[in-house]
GROMACS .gro file of C-alpha atoms in nm:
model
  246
    1CYS     CA    1   2.404  -0.564  -0.550
    2ALA     CA    2   2.772  -0.342  -0.642
    3LEU     CA    3   2.627  -0.182  -0.951
    4THR     CA    4   2.862   0.157  -0.970
    5GLY     CA    5   2.709   0.533  -1.035
    6ASP     CA    6   2.880   0.457  -1.437
    7ALA     CA    7   2.799   0.095  -1.458
    8PHE     CA    8   2.411   0.208  -1.413
    9LYS     CA    9   2.461   0.453  -1.607
   10ALA     CA   10   2.599   0.255  -1.860
   11LEU     CA   11   2.318   0.108  -1.818
   12ALA     CA   12   2.072   0.363  -1.883
   13ASP     CA   13   2.171   0.390  -2.207
   14ALA     CA   14   2.197   0.042  -2.352
   15VAL     CA   15   1.822   0.046  -2.195
   16ARG     CA   16   1.769   0.333  -2.386
   17CYS     CA   17   1.851   0.205  -2.702
   18ASN     CA   18   1.666  -0.092  -2.614
   19PRO     CA   19   1.345  -0.020  -2.860
   20LYS     CA   20   1.100  -0.260  -2.649
   21LYS     CA   21   1.044  -0.183  -2.257
   22ILE     CA   22   1.211  -0.330  -1.913
   23VAL     CA   23   1.166  -0.449  -1.599
   24LEU     CA   24   1.410  -0.325  -1.395
   25ASP     CA   25   1.423  -0.496  -1.042
   26LEU     CA   26   1.729  -0.389  -0.757
   27SER     CA   27   1.502  -0.483  -0.441
   28LEU     CA   28   1.720  -0.587  -0.128
   29THR     CA   29   2.052  -0.345  -0.256
   30GLU     CA   30   2.217  -0.249   0.000
   31ASN     CA   31   2.467   0.016  -0.214
   32PRO     CA   32   2.483   0.333  -0.171
   33GLU     CA   33   2.610   0.408  -0.461
   34LEU     CA   34   2.337   0.267  -0.625
   35VAL     CA   35   2.088   0.424  -0.444
   36ARG     CA   36   2.221   0.773  -0.504
   37CYS     CA   37   2.195   0.658  -0.885
   38LEU     CA   38   1.844   0.628  -0.940
   39GLY     CA   39   1.720   0.948  -0.816
   40ARG     CA   40   2.029   1.154  -0.957
   41ASP     CA   41   2.020   0.939  -1.371
   42VAL     CA   42   1.644   0.638  -1.273
   43ALA     CA   43   1.507   1.026  -1.530
   44ASP     CA   44   1.708   0.823  -1.807
   45LEU     CA   45   1.552   0.597  -1.886
   46SER     CA   46   1.214   0.796  -1.927
   47GLY     CA   47   0.997   0.556  -2.196
   48ARG     CA   48   1.203   0.215  -2.207
   49LEU     CA   49   1.052   0.115  -1.872
   50ALA     CA   50   0.803  -0.058  -1.756
   51ALA     CA   51   0.846  -0.210  -1.438
   52LEU     CA   52   1.124  -0.067  -1.137
   53ASN     CA   53   1.134  -0.276  -0.767
   54VAL     CA   54   1.348  -0.071  -0.597
   55SER     CA   55   1.166  -0.250  -0.237
   56GLY     CA   56   1.359  -0.312   0.027
   57TYR     CA   57   1.638  -0.049  -0.004
   58ARG     CA   58   1.532   0.122   0.377
   59LEU     CA   59   1.598   0.540   0.239
   60ARG     CA   60   1.554   0.773   0.411
   61GLU     CA   61   1.333   1.042   0.364
   62ALA     CA   62   1.480   1.249   0.124
   63GLN     CA   63   1.624   1.024  -0.009
   64LEU     CA   64   1.276   0.884  -0.124
   65VAL     CA   65   1.085   1.163  -0.215
   66GLU     CA   66   1.418   1.279  -0.425
   67LEU     CA   67   1.339   0.896  -0.645
   68LEU     CA   68   1.006   0.939  -0.690
   69THR     CA   69   1.019   1.298  -0.853
   70ALA     CA   70   1.304   1.195  -1.082
   71LEU     CA   71   0.974   0.863  -1.142
   72ALA     CA   72   0.761   1.148  -1.248
   73GLU     CA   73   0.964   1.177  -1.438
   74VAL     CA   74   0.944   0.850  -1.616
   75SER     CA   75   0.689   0.826  -1.904
   76GLY     CA   76   0.514   0.469  -1.952
   77LEU     CA   77   0.586   0.338  -1.573
   78ARG     CA   78   0.351   0.066  -1.548
   79ARG     CA   79   0.431  -0.110  -1.198
   80LEU     CA   80   0.640   0.003  -0.922
   81GLY     CA   81   0.848  -0.213  -0.593
   82LEU     CA   82   0.890   0.062  -0.313
   83ARG     CA   83   0.824  -0.219  -0.099
   84ALA     CA   84   1.000  -0.187   0.269
   85CYS     CA   85   1.183   0.129   0.102
   86SER     CA   86   1.203   0.371   0.475
   87ASP     CA   87   1.355   0.383   0.692
   88GLY     CA   88   1.070   0.426   0.927
   89LYS     CA   89   1.166   0.803   0.994
   90LEU     CA   90   0.926   1.002   0.796
   91ARG     CA   91   0.941   1.395   0.983
   92THR     CA   92   0.661   1.470   0.687
   93PRO     CA   93   0.461   1.217   0.546
   94ASP     CA   94   0.294   1.456   0.321
   95ALA     CA   95   0.624   1.511   0.144
   96VAL     CA   96   0.655   1.113   0.070
   97ALA     CA   97   0.294   1.179  -0.005
   98LYS     CA   98   0.245   1.468  -0.184
   99ALA     CA   99   0.569   1.324  -0.418
  100LEU     CA  100   0.380   1.067  -0.440
  101ALA     CA  101   0.044   1.152  -0.587
  102ALA     CA  102   0.218   1.334  -0.844
  103LEU     CA  103   0.337   1.079  -0.998
  104LEU     CA  104  -0.003   0.922  -0.948
  105ALA     CA  105  -0.078   1.250  -1.172
  106CYS     CA  106   0.104   1.142  -1.468
  107GLY     CA  107  -0.161   0.871  -1.447
  108THR     CA  108  -0.021   0.643  -1.632
  109LEU     CA  109   0.101   0.364  -1.339
  110GLU     CA  110  -0.119   0.051  -1.231
  111ALA     CA  111   0.060  -0.127  -1.003
  112LEU     CA  112   0.150   0.007  -0.654
  113ASP     CA  113   0.308  -0.121  -0.349
  114ILE     CA  114   0.418   0.072  -0.058
  115ALA     CA  115   0.410  -0.193   0.196
  116ASP     CA  116   0.581  -0.244   0.487
  117GLY     CA  117   0.717   0.073   0.623
  118VAL     CA  118   0.609   0.450   0.501
  119GLY     CA  119   0.332   0.455   0.763
  120PRO     CA  120  -0.026   0.537   0.832
  121ALA     CA  121   0.041   0.922   0.778
  122VAL     CA  122   0.179   0.846   0.460
  123VAL     CA  123  -0.140   0.688   0.354
  124ALA     CA  124  -0.286   0.915   0.498
  125ALA     CA  125  -0.213   1.174   0.350
  126LEU     CA  126  -0.179   1.047   0.012
  127LEU     CA  127  -0.604   0.840   0.012
  128ASP     CA  128  -0.606   1.275   0.111
  129THR     CA  129  -0.445   1.403  -0.216
  130VAL     CA  130  -0.522   1.159  -0.468
  131ALA     CA  131  -0.871   1.161  -0.574
  132PRO     CA  132  -1.016   0.881  -0.650
  133GLU     CA  133  -1.231   0.951  -0.974
  134ARG     CA  134  -0.856   1.007  -1.134
  135CYS     CA  135  -0.673   0.743  -0.979
  136PRO     CA  136  -0.528   0.518  -1.254
  137LEU     CA  137  -0.405   0.237  -1.012
  138VAL     CA  138  -0.529  -0.103  -1.080
  139LYS     CA  139  -0.334  -0.290  -0.743
  140LEU     CA  140  -0.231  -0.114  -0.463
  141ASP     CA  141  -0.053  -0.286  -0.127
  142VAL     CA  142  -0.032  -0.157   0.169
  143THR     CA  143   0.042  -0.426   0.398
  144GLY     CA  144   0.146  -0.344   0.753
  145ASN     CA  145   0.152  -0.001   0.753
  146SER     CA  146   0.009   0.044   1.075
  147LEU     CA  147  -0.288   0.177   0.903
  148GLY     CA  148  -0.529   0.053   1.237
  149ASP     CA  149  -0.949   0.101   1.239
  150SER     CA  150  -0.906   0.463   1.146
  151GLY     CA  151  -0.718   0.398   0.815
  152ALA     CA  152  -0.893   0.075   0.720
  153ALA     CA  153  -1.153   0.327   0.746
  154ARG     CA  154  -1.070   0.544   0.534
  155MET     CA  155  -0.939   0.335   0.350
  156ALA     CA  156  -1.288   0.259   0.274
  157ARG     CA  157  -1.414   0.662   0.197
  158TRP     CA  158  -1.164   0.641  -0.019
  159LEU     CA  159  -1.303   0.294  -0.237
  160ALA     CA  160  -1.678   0.429  -0.244
  161HIS     CA  161  -1.528   0.642  -0.502
  162ASN     CA  162  -1.279   0.491  -0.612
  163THR     CA  163  -1.391   0.327  -1.014
  164THR     CA  164  -1.052   0.178  -1.158
  165LEU     CA  165  -0.895  -0.035  -0.809
  166LYS     CA  166  -0.891  -0.384  -0.884
  167GLU     CA  167  -0.680  -0.525  -0.635
  168LEU     CA  168  -0.657  -0.418  -0.266
  169ALA     CA  169  -0.387  -0.589  -0.057
  170MET     CA  170  -0.408  -0.461   0.394
  171ASP     CA  171  -0.351  -0.729   0.521
  172ASN     CA  172  -0.177  -0.728   0.884
  173ASN     CA  173  -0.247  -0.364   1.022
  174HIS     CA  174  -0.461  -0.357   1.277
  175VAL     CA  175  -0.783  -0.377   1.119
  176ARG     CA  176  -0.985  -0.441   1.428
  177THR     CA  177  -1.416  -0.486   1.379
  178ASN     CA  178  -1.542  -0.192   1.287
  179GLY     CA  179  -1.264  -0.119   1.020
  180LEU     CA  180  -1.365  -0.432   0.920
  181LEU     CA  181  -1.735  -0.356   0.917
  182ALA     CA  182  -1.574  -0.045   0.726
  183LEU     CA  183  -1.441  -0.196   0.445
  184ALA     CA  184  -1.764  -0.388   0.377
  185SER     CA  185  -1.952  -0.093   0.367
  186ALA     CA  186  -1.842   0.002   0.082
  187PHE     CA  187  -1.814  -0.239  -0.140
  188ALA     CA  188  -2.216  -0.129  -0.116
  189GLN     CA  189  -2.098   0.148  -0.355
  190ASN     CA  190  -1.800  -0.011  -0.528
  191THR     CA  191  -1.854  -0.245  -0.848
  192ALA     CA  192  -1.455  -0.236  -0.907
  193LEU     CA  193  -1.308  -0.425  -0.673
  194CYS     CA  194  -1.278  -0.794  -0.746
  195GLU     CA  195  -0.944  -0.851  -0.449
  196LEU     CA  196  -0.974  -0.752  -0.114
  197ALA     CA  197  -0.632  -0.943   0.119
  198ILE     CA  198  -0.725  -0.933   0.466
  199ASP     CA  199  -0.749  -1.265   0.572
  200GLY     CA  200  -0.463  -1.202   0.890
  201ASP     CA  201  -0.635  -0.899   1.069
  202ALA     CA  202  -0.958  -1.020   0.966
  203HIS     CA  203  -0.902  -1.406   1.104
  204ARG     CA  204  -0.735  -1.319   1.352
  205GLU     CA  205  -1.003  -1.106   1.535
  206TYR     CA  206  -1.230  -1.349   1.470
  207ALA     CA  207  -1.020  -1.650   1.659
  208LEU     CA  208  -1.077  -1.361   1.933
  209TYR     CA  209  -1.428  -1.337   1.921
  210MET     CA  210  -1.416  -1.741   1.909
  211GLY     CA  211  -1.165  -1.759   2.146
  212SER     CA  212  -1.380  -1.620   2.404
  213SER     CA  213  -1.749  -1.714   2.308
  214GLY     CA  214  -1.967  -1.836   2.549
  215SER     CA  215  -1.695  -1.714   2.891
  216SER     CA  216  -1.860  -1.509   3.108
  217GLY     CA  217  -1.557  -1.428   3.276
  218GLY     CA  218  -1.641  -1.585   3.621
  219SER     CA  219  -1.880  -1.290   3.709
  220SER     CA  220  -2.139  -1.309   3.956
  221ASN     CA  221  -2.363  -1.116   3.862
  222SER     CA  222  -2.627  -1.276   3.583
  223ALA     CA  223  -2.746  -1.024   3.447
  224ALA     CA  224  -2.432  -0.845   3.406
  225ALA     CA  225  -2.299  -1.157   3.218
  226ALA     CA  226  -2.625  -1.223   3.059
  227ALA     CA  227  -2.583  -0.873   2.843
  228ALA     CA  228  -2.174  -0.884   2.846
  229ALA     CA  229  -2.256  -1.246   2.680
  230ALA     CA  230  -2.599  -1.092   2.460
  231ASP     CA  231  -2.284  -0.786   2.297
  232HIS     CA  232  -2.023  -1.073   2.239
  233GLU     CA  233  -2.314  -1.318   2.083
  234HIS     CA  234  -2.385  -0.936   1.838
  235GLU     CA  235  -1.976  -0.898   1.787
  236ARG     CA  236  -1.948  -1.158   1.688
  237GLN     CA  237  -2.278  -1.236   1.431
  238ARG     CA  238  -2.181  -0.801   1.272
  239LEU     CA  239  -1.775  -0.980   1.207
  240LEU     CA  240  -1.928  -1.307   1.082
  241ALA     CA  241  -2.139  -1.128   0.820
  242THR     CA  242  -1.798  -0.924   0.719
  243LEU     CA  243  -1.619  -1.147   0.646
  244ARG     CA  244  -1.830  -1.322   0.398
  245ARG     CA  245  -1.884  -0.986   0.260
  246ILE     CA  246  -1.441  -0.960   0.204
   0.00000   0.00000   0.00000
């Protein structure tokens, strides 16, 4: 996308004159001038912008916070794509999470994609900041943010009290058995969530257990080998039960 600052402002003026709400896809751009314009002028699209996709920008932290702060002034925004939006050098994740929380507090955003880049600290701070009972999101994508088991457990605790989210994508987060079990337990309380995309992590973990099934590792201690095999089978059965519930 080669839009200049003046061209973006002209586009914004045209959008304001359009009685219909629009979907604006500016993803995968490497235009630094457009990045600067977004944070400065996107608020001019308030009331006209239904969805914005700026995935792939690799913004610096200050740019990302500036953009999120400006978007909080855009009334009526329902979908926001920020996949791979960070340069991976976020020094104050709480600031990014706070800006995201302020955007969610507007109450209109239904779908948020922050996959592949904001990192586990931002996701954790966001879950700690946004009360699950007050979150307007129906769809959330946190794929590829290295959440691990601790992040999955935090997400499970948040889900247990949420009643709006219907689709959650959180694959490729290095979630192991304990994290999968925590997520499965959230379903005992959460009746709203219809889709949880975590197939890659779940299937990888299952494959690890299946691949080592029946192997004693050549141990000369038959009692220790039997105990290890029993523990292994117990974990495998727990994982199977989890996969059936997810």
